[in-house]
Amino acid sequence: MSTPQSRIRNFSIIAHIDHGKSTLADRILDITGAVTEREQKAQFLDKMDIERERGITIKAQNVRLKYQAKDGEIYQLNLIDTPGHVDFNYEVSRSLSACEGAVLVVDSTQGVEAQTLANVYLAIDTGLEVIPVLNKVDLPSSDVDKTKEQIEQAIGLDCSTAISCSGKTGVGVPDILQQIVEKIPAPHGNPDGPLRALIFDSWYDSYRGAMVMVRVFDGTIKRGDKIRFMATKTDYEVIELGSFQPFPVALDEIGPGEVGFVAANVKSVHDTNVGDTVTHTLESRRATQALPGYKEVKPTVFAGIFPTDSSDYPALRDALEKLHMNDAAFSFEPDSSEALGFGYRCGFLGLLHMEIIQERLEREFNLDLITTAPSVVYHVWTTAQEMVIVDNPAKLPPPQLVDRIEEPFVKMSIHVPAEYVGAVIALCQDKRGLQTGMQYASTDRVIISYELPFGEVLFDFHDKLKSVSRGYASMDYEFSGYKAGNLAKVDMLVNGDPLDALSIIVHKDRAYARGRALAEKLKEFVPQQQYEVAIQAAIGGKIIARETVRALRKDVTAKCYGGDISRKRKLLEKQKEGKKRMKQVGNVEIPQQAFLAILKVDA
Amino acid sequence: MASLYVHFPWCLAKCPYCDFVSYAVSGDGRETIDHAGYADAVLRELTVRSGDAEFGRARIATIFFGGGTPSLWSAVELGRVLAGIRAAFDVDADAEITVECNPTSLDKEHALRLRDVGVNRLSVGVQALDDKELAYLGRLHDEKGALAVLSSVVDIPGLRVSGDLIFGLPDQTAETAQSHARRLADIGLSHMSCYELTIEPGTRFGELAKRGRLPRADDARVIESFLAIDELLTSRGLRHYEISNYARPGQEARHNLGYWRGEPYVGVGTAAYGFLRAPNDDAQGAHGFRYRNEPLPAKYMQHTPLSATGAEAEPLDAETMLRERIMLGLRMADGMNVTAAEKDLGVTFMTKERTKDLAWLLEKGRVVRVDEGGDVLLSIPKESWLFANDTAARLF
């Protein structure tokens, strides 16, 4: 039996990283008795190790709770967890669509951050009731009044009934639950209409196949039902239904307004698109209109991933396939590089997503990898006026065939204390940005809006932003479109042979500086060889920078007798180890670290 | 075949480039050394070592007294040790028996005394024939003294004489380096070791270099010196038979050839290294062991023949021993016999990786392969000796 809609509340928690979302969620589970003390491993909802380490929720986790409100009724509260990073913006929007309300958690020692704002606006646009909560009031640096003022000014939310709480001590948490029941509207789907359920998360289970998390809007989904995913137009039979409480509990049905998981023998997460609508297969029971907001998620950042040891190539493929099964947003296809041999070109939602995948590959699959510099996706127009999509600088058509290159831009919003505004603007200008707005969130906090080339954002924008604002600035962006730019491909050559993995596409004004800096950096990494090595940066056939690694004249041990043998053998063993980690490019041996040099160039 | 090394850990002064275990004695110093006591300790160790199953069976073809400065040792005590070696081991009648000497602790009388107790080869640490260079190297002798000593010993019947030179000093020209070699050849030495000055960690030079305060010779000039010496000595009929060694045919240092061919050696005395083959049924899979004796003379003398004398032992598996053969064998003009090494160690040289690396080296002319009577011989041609480390490392 499903719960009547009047006694269901679906909500998310919106918070900036570190503002205490996971701790607060733990406390809620704790108070509603969902998790016994033994199970209370800190931050229960963050499942994966990496998430725990970075304090970032990557895959939304969702819990159904029972709460007895002051009116004496037992309510079903569905906590729908949202990922907290800009890379996963679309997932956030789908999770929010599954709710009627959101709890906005603001760290009362920190104030509102850009990312919080972005998600709050997303929630408000989605039509959610937002309940402001001031967290960490147990800390001495907490400033509740100032934070309330900020929320009212920046977001325009009434904070007269805002709750002061501490996820750590539990103070104020029962008030949050009470307000959820009182303020957040009950779902009001049509129980008798054709089934419409929103997929807002999916993952791969090795026994059940791809599983989806759904929020039912209209109708009811029952075990044994024949269902259809409307976007992919694929049909399945429901094998298992359930909800996380927080441990999985099997259900016979999920009714209107309810949230739960569905197992339907779906082979791959690539068939379970977040944002898709589930309905019944039978034509008479089928919805004609899908729920709004669906879009296909496409990777925006690409990088080559190569095994350090070429014999690891099959292992890398297996690992990528496994990760891919669980992460629909991540793509990969075979790639080969003159310099790095065989590997894969992988697509990610953003830099964080890329780092996470890379880390999982190295940690969970024990692979030693070289990741090339991330690239955005360029639209390259040939002289024949055909558009070629290029996500790998090495694949850029020759300059004489290129008419123009368009690069992606983002709308960036940066939230920063007033004193750093000058520095942030200088940074954005330097990154070829176009200022589109500036707004005071409070007397001393400013929101700066910029249009920026995404490629520049990828390069080192976040690090620079943090450094010019002493860590106080936060950023958020969304894609705004493509614009033609004065771009050029810079190739790195070693004794005339191109190091394809190091090619970059940059703005022409920067090409010289970047090329020079890259050549200098490479020189630091390339060891002396038996001949002179020329390291050059070139645009087309034109050399724009050159560095020389002088020839090594000798490499010989003068003396080796009985007492020296072990020590000298060990020195050569080390030398051999070093050689193993080198890639042969033409006649030149290049150590793996050199390929990372590009990420560390400051120009 | 095996050899035996005796370490004598005292010198009149510690040279700033030397990383062998040696202790400077005070004053003239010869009296402060416990000549007999040290000989007794070495003799006690010999008893232990010859009791070792593997060593006990070994036939000793060469004996080398190194140091330190073993020419400081009284010939009587050194002779007593030699007699002890002959008693404990099966020593070839024509064994090569060398004593390392410094010009300051060698004269004709001492050389004759050494010859009379059985020594048949002297290796004299000349290092340079220029007083400024000798001072830089911290040597106690001068040019005149060195030449006088060599002239007085070079013609003693029954004694072969070798001289050491160090080249590649800062400001040393190739002409100077070559002239030192010429003058030693003129004296009539049948064997010479010419080493590039190497800065080792833990030496005075090493410390200075670490602090950036040691001027170094330019690589190009060091190479010129190496080639100039080679040219001169070769023209004088001394064959460049190892990276740093020259000899008239038949006058090679057989003791050192043993090291480079991977043959076992018994090491006795303070800080001595020894290398023995493990019995074939060794449970840990080790094919050999290299041990090192206690490096402090007082402790060594006190504890010998307790087991503490074998302070450190490194087990060596067959692959490691093969790598050593590669590293050492390729130092010699004659190179290494790959087939013999494979048979001896029970390993395969031509692994997939090594075959690939070897092909590359052969193609570049860095290694030469000769197939002789079913055996594969590899050697580095002389013009590629300057990259011997890189070559060996590639084949590791």
mmCIF file of N, CA and C in Angstrom, chain B residues 16 85 221 365 373:
data_model
loop_
_atom_site.group_PDB
_atom_site.id
_atom_site.type_symbol
_atom_site.label_atom_id
_atom_site.label_comp_id
_atom_site.label_asym_id
_atom_site.label_seq_id
_atom_site.Cartn_x
_atom_site.Cartn_y
_atom_site.Cartn_z
ATOM 1 N N PRO B 16 91.150 12.624 -0.546
ATOM 2 C CA PRO B 16 89.807 13.242 -0.566
ATOM 3 C C PRO B 16 88.827 12.603 -1.552
ATOM 4 N N ILE B 85 96.898 -18.468 4.004
ATOM 5 C CA ILE B 85 95.969 -18.678 2.889
ATOM 6 C C ILE B 85 96.303 -19.991 2.182
ATOM 7 N N ARG B 221 86.527 17.758 -21.998
ATOM 8 C CA ARG B 221 87.950 17.616 -21.772
ATOM 9 C C ARG B 221 88.283 16.251 -21.148
ATOM 10 N N GLY B 365 75.091 0.188 -33.155
ATOM 11 C CA GLY B 365 76.528 -0.071 -33.058
ATOM 12 C C GLY B 365 77.052 0.052 -31.634
ATOM 13 N N GLY B 373 81.734 -20.737 -32.017
ATOM 14 C CA GLY B 373 81.648 -22.114 -31.542
ATOM 15 C C GLY B 373 80.367 -22.390 -30.776
#
